[in-house]
Every structure is written in structure tokens, then in C-alpha cells.
Short mmCIF file of C-alpha atoms and ligand atoms in Angstrom, two decimals:
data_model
loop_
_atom_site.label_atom_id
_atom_site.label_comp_id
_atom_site.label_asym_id
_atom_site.label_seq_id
_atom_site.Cartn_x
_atom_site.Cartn_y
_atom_site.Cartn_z
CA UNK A 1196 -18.08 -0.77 6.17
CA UNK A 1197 -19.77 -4.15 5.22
CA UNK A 1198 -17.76 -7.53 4.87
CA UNK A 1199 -18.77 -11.05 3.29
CA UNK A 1200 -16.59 -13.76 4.09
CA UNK A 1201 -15.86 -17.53 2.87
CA UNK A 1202 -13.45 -19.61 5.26
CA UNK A 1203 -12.23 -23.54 3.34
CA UNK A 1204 -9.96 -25.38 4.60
CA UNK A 1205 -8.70 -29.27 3.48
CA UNK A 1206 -6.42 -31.94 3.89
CA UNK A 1207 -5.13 -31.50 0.62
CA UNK A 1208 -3.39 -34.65 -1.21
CA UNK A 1209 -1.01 -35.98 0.87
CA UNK A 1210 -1.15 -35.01 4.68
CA UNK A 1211 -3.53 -37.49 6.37
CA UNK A 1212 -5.12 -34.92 8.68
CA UNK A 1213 -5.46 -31.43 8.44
CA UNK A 1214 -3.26 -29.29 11.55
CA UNK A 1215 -4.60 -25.76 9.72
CA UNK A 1216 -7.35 -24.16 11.74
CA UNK A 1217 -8.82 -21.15 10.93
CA UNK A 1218 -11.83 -18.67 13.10
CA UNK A 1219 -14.11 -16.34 12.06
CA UNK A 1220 -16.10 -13.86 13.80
CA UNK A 1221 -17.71 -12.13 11.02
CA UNK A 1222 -19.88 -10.03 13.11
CA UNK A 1223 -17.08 -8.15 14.57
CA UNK A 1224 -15.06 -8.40 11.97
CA UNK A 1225 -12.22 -11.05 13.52
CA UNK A 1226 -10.19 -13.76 10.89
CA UNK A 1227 -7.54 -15.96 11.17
CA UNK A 1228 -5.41 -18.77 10.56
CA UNK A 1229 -3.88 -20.67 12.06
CA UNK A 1230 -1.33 -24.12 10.54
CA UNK A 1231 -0.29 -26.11 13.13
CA UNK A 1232 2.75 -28.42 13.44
CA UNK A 1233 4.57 -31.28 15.02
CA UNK A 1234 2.04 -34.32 13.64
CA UNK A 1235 -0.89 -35.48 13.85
CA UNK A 1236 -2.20 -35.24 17.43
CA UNK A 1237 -0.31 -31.89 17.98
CA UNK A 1238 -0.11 -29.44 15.35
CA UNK A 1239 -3.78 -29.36 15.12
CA UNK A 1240 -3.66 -28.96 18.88
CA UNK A 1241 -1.28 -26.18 19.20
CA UNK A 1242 -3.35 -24.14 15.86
CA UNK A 1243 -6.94 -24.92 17.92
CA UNK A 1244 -5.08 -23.23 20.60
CA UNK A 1245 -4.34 -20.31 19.37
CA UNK A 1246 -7.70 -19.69 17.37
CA UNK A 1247 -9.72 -20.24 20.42
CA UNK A 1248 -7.57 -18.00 22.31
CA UNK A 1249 -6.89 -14.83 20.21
CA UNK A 1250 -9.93 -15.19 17.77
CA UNK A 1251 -12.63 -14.88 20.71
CA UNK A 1252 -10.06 -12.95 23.05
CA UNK A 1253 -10.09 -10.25 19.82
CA UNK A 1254 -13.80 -10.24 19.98
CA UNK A 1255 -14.29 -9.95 23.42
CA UNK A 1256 -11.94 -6.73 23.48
CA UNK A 1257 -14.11 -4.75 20.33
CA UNK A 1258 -16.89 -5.61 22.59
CA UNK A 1259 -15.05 -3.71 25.56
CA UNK A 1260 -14.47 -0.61 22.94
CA UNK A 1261 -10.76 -0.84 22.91
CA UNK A 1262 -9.44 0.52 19.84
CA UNK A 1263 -6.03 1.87 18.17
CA UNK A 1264 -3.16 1.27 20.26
CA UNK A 1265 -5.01 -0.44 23.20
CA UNK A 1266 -6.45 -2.80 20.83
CA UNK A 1267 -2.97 -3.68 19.92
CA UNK A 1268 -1.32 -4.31 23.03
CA UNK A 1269 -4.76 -6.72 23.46
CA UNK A 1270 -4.20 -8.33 20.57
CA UNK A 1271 -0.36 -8.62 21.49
CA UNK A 1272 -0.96 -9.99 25.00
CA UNK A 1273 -3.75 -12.82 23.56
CA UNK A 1274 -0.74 -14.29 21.56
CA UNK A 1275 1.83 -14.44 23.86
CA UNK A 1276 -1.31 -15.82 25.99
CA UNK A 1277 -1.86 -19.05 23.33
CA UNK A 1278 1.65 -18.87 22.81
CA UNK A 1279 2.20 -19.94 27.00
CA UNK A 1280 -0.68 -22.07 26.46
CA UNK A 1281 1.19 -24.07 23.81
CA UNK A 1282 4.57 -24.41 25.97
CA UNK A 1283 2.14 -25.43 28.76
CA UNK A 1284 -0.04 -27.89 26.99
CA UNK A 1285 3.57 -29.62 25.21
CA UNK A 1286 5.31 -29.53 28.81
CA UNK A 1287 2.49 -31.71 30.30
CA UNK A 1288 1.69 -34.02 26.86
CA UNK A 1289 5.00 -35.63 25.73
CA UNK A 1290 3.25 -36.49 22.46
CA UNK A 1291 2.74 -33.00 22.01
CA UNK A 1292 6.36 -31.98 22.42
CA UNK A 1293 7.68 -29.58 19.80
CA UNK A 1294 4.18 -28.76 18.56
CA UNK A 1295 3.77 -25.30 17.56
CA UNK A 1296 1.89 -23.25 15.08
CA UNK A 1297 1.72 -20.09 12.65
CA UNK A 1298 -1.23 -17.26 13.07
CA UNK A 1299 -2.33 -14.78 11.18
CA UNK A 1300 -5.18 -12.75 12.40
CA UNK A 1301 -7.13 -10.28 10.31
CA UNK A 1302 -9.04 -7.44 12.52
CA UNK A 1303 -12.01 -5.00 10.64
CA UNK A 1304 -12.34 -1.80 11.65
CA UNK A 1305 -15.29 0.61 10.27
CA UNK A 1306 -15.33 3.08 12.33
CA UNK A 1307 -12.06 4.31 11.32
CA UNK A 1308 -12.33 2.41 8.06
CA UNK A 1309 -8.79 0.42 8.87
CA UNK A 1310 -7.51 -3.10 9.24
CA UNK A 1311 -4.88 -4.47 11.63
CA UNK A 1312 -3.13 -7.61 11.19
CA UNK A 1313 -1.42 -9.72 13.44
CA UNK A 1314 1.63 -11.96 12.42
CA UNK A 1315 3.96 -14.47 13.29
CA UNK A 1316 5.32 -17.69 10.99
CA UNK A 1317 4.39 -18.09 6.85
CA UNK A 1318 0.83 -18.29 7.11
CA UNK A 1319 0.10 -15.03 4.66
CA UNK A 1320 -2.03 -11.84 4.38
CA UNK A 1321 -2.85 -10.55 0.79
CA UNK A 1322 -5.00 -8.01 -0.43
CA UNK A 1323 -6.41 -7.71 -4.00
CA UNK A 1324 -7.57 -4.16 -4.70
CA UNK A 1325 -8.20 -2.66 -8.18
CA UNK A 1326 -6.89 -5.99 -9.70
CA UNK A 1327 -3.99 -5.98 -7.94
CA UNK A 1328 -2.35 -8.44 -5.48
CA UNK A 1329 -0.19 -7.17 -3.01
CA UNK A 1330 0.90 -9.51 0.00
CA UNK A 1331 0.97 -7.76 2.93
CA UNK A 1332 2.91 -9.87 5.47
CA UNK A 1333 6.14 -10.66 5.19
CA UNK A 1334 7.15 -14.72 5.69
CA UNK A 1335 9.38 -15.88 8.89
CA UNK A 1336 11.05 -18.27 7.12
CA UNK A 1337 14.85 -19.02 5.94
CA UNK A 1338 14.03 -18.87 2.54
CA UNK A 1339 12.31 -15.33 3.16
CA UNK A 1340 15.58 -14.06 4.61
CA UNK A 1341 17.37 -15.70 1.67
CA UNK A 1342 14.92 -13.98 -0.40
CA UNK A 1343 15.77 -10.12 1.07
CA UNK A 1344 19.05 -10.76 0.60
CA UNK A 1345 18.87 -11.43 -3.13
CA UNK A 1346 20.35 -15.07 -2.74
CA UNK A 1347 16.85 -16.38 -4.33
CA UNK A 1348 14.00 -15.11 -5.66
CA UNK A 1349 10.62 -15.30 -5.30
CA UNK A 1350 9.15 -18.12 -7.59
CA UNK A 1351 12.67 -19.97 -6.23
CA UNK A 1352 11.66 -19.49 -2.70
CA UNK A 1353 7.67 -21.06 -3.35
CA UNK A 1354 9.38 -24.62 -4.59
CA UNK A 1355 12.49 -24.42 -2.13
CA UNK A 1356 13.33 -27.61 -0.13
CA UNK A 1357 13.75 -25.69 3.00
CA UNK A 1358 10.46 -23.43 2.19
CA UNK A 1359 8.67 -24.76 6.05
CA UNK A 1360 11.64 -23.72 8.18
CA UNK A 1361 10.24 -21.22 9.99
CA UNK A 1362 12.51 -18.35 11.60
CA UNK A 1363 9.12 -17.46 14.09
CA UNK A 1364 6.36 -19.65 15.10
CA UNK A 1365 4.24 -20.22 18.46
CA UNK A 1366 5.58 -22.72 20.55
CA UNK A 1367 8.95 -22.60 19.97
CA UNK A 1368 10.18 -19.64 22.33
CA UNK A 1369 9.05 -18.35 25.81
CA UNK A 1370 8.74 -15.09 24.33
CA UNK A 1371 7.27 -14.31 20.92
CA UNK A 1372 7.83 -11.41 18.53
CA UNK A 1373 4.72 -10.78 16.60
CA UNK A 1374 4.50 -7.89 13.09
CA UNK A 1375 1.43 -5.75 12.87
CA UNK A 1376 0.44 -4.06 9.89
CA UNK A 1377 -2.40 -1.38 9.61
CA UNK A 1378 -3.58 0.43 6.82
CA UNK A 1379 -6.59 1.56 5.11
CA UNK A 1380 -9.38 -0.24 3.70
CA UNK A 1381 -11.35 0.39 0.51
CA UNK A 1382 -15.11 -1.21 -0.95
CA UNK A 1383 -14.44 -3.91 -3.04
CA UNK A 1384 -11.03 -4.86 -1.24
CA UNK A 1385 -10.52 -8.63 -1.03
CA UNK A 1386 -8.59 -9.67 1.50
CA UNK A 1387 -6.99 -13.82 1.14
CA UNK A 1388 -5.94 -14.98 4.71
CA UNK A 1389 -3.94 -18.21 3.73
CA UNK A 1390 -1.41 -21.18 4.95
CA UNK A 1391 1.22 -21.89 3.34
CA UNK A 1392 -0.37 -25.23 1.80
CA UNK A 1393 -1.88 -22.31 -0.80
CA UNK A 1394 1.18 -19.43 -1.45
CA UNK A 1395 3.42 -22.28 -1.76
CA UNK A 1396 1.54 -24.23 -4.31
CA UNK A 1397 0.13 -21.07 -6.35
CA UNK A 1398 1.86 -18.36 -7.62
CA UNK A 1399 0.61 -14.89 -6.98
CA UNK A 1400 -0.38 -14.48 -10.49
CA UNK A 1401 -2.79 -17.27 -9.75
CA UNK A 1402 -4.29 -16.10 -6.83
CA UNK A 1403 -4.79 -12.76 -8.21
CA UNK A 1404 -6.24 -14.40 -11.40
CA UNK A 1405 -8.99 -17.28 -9.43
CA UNK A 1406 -9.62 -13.39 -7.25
CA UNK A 1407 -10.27 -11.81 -10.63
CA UNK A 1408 -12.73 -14.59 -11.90
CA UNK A 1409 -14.74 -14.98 -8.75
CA UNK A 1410 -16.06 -11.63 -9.38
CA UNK A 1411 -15.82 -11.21 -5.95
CA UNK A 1412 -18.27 -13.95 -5.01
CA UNK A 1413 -16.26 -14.79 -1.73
CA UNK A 1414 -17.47 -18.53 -1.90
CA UNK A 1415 -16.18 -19.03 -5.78
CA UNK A 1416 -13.07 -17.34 -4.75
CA UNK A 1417 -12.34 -19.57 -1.17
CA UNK A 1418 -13.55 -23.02 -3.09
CA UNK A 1419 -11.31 -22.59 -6.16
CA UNK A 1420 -8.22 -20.99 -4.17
CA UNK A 1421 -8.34 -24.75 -2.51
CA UNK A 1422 -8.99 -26.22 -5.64
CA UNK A 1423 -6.21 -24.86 -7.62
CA UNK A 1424 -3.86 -25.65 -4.72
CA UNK A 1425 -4.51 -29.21 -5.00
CA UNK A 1426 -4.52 -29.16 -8.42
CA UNK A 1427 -1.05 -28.00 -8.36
CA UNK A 1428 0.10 -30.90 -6.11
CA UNK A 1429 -1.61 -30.46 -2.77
CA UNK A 1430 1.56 -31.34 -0.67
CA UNK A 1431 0.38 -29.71 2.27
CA UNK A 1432 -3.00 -28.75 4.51
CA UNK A 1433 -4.38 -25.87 2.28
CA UNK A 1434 -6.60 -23.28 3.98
CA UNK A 1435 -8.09 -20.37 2.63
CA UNK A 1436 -10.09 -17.30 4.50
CA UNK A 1437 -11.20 -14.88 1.87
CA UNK A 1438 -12.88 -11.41 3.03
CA UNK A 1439 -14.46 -8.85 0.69
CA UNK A 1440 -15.54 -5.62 2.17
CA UNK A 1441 -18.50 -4.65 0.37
CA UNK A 1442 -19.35 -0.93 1.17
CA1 CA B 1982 1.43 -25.90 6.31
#
């Protein structure tokens, strides 16, 4: 398995500083994002946090050979780590009270040709295969829950008022409960790592059409994802990670 990857991120239109981070290790095959909250001064704090933490941490643990369920409980123990770290860093900084951020960390695997993702908060995971989009995480957000109830639906939820309430995020709890999802990879998969400055200014539709026109040139695809998000309004920090696995 070979990978090619693009990582843009931007302030978009109306935010005067940019709280999303996002890591890449493309040698080993590590991705994420990160979008931090609680202001400027602390939201980009508390997603630098957890990127530096759990992106190299991830790494590091490859490097030591730990693989399937080992890797998991690794990857488990690195976010509750940055999640500490957060609580820590806001206990001793009172202008970094109530900071806290999303992550969502994308892991490569080739030798068993598989992909593990980490989750926690409304920073998304797609993959585009075959022409289709599929999202693969599910949001921790009100409007989510509102959404698997049938109370809204899906294109209501992406304009909703009450869209950034997050249900889960780092920084918020002593404990956090983090989703995994693993499943098999193919050659020519695109995976979209992604804030919610993008999924809630572009419809899927959109992202799976900018994925179709890229031709799976990774730096067309990132560049116009960000584009087309402030195109559509930019209300928010837009970052987008986009990974193609090649063979
Ligand atoms: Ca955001």
C-alpha cells in the first residue's frame, strides 16, 4: 500500500485566527485533525495539544510494532493523555479555561491492508471509493442525535443554529469516550479528514463532486475542498486532510 497526501487548512472568512490544527506523518501513515475551541489564545492551544500528542505518540507506537488491538488501546491511552493535558494546561491558564477541541485521527495500515480511525467531537472522516462518498464517522453533536432520531434531517442538520454543540469533545470531561472504526482499504480510495468549517458549509454531493474532478490529484482536491467552503460562506476555520492510497 502507497499513500499521497495534501493537508490545507485556513482561516476562512470570518474567524480572525484559525484554532484547526491538523498533523501528518505520511511516512507511517498517521493523519489528523484537530479544531480547537474556546477563542483565540485557547482553542488553537488545546487542538496543538492534541496533534502533538497523539499524532507523534501514533508514530512512535508503529515504530514499536504494535498492531491490531494493542495499537488501539495505544491510540486510546494517547487521547485520554492530550485530553489530561488539556484539563491541565486550562487549570493553570485562566485564559484558557473551557478550551477544548475535536480529533480525528486517520491510521494506515499495509501490512494488513486496513485503516483505523480514531474519534471524538464533529470533526469528520469520509471516504470516496468507486465515486462514492460515504462518511465514516458519526458527529457528537445535538443536532446528530436529533438527526438519528428523525427530528431533522441531514441537509437541516448542516445549516442548524445549534450545529457546534458538541455532545463529546476533549477538554470538557475527566474521562473521554472515543469511536474507532476499522475497515478495509482499497487503491484509489480517497480518504477527506475534515473540520466542521468544510461538512458544514458543503454538502456531500459537493465533496464527492470537487473528489471526482481532482482526478485524484490530492493537491487539486485539498485546495478546492477549502475553496468551495469559503465560497459557500466561510463562517468557520476550514481544514481539509485529503489521503489517496495509490497501490
Ligand atoms: Ca470549527
Amino acid at each position: 500500500m502507497e499513500w499521497q497526501y495534501a493537508g490545507k487548512s485556513d482561516v476562512g472568512r470570518v474567524r480572525r485566527s484559525n484554532e484547526d490544527s491538523y498533523y501528518a506523518d505520511p511516512e507511517r501513515g498517521v493523519f489528523l485533525v484537530a479544531d480547537g475551541m474556546g477563542g483565540h489564545a485557547a482553542g488553537e492551544v488545546a487542538s496543538e495539544i492534541v496533534s502533538e500528542t497523539v499524532g507523534p505518540g501514533i508514530g512512535q507506537a508503529l515504530e514499536e510494532g504494535l498492531r491490531d488491538e494493542a495499537l488501539e488501546r495505544r491510540l486510546l491511552d494517547l487521547i485520554s493523555e492530550s485530553n489530561t493535558g488539556i484539563l491541565r494546561r486550562a487549570d493553570e491558564e485562566p485564559d484558557k479555561r473551557g478550551m477544548g477541541t475535536t480529533l480525528t485521527v486517520l491510521v494506515l495500515l499495509p501490512e494488513v491492508g486496513r485503516y483505523l480511525i480514531g474519534q471524538v467531537g464533529d470533526s469528520r472522516g469520509y471516504l470516496f471509493r468507486d465515486g462514492e462518498l460515504s462518511q465514516i464517522t458519526r458527529d457528537h453533536t445535538v443536532v446528530q442525535q436529533q438527526v438519528e432520531q428523525g427530528a431533522l434531517t441531514v441537509d437541516e442538520a448542516r445549516d442548524h443554529p445549534l450545529s457546534h454543540i458538541l455532545t463529546r469533545a476533549l477538554g470538557t470531561e475527566e474521562q473521554v469516550d472515543t469511536d474507532i472504526y476499522s475497515d478495509d482499504v482499497q487503491p484509489g480510495d480517497m480518504f477527506v479528514l475534515c473540520s466542521d468549517g468544510l461538512s458544514g458549509m458543503l454538502s456531500d454531493e459537493r465533496i464527492a463532486e470537487v473528489l471526482a474532478e481532482s482526478g485524484g490529484d490530492v493537491e487539486e482536491a485539498g485546495e478546492e475542498l477549502v475553496t468551495s467552503a469559503n465560497q459557500a460562506g466561510g463562517q468557520d476555520n476550514v481544514t481539509a486532510l485529503v489521503v489517496r492510497v495509490t497501490e
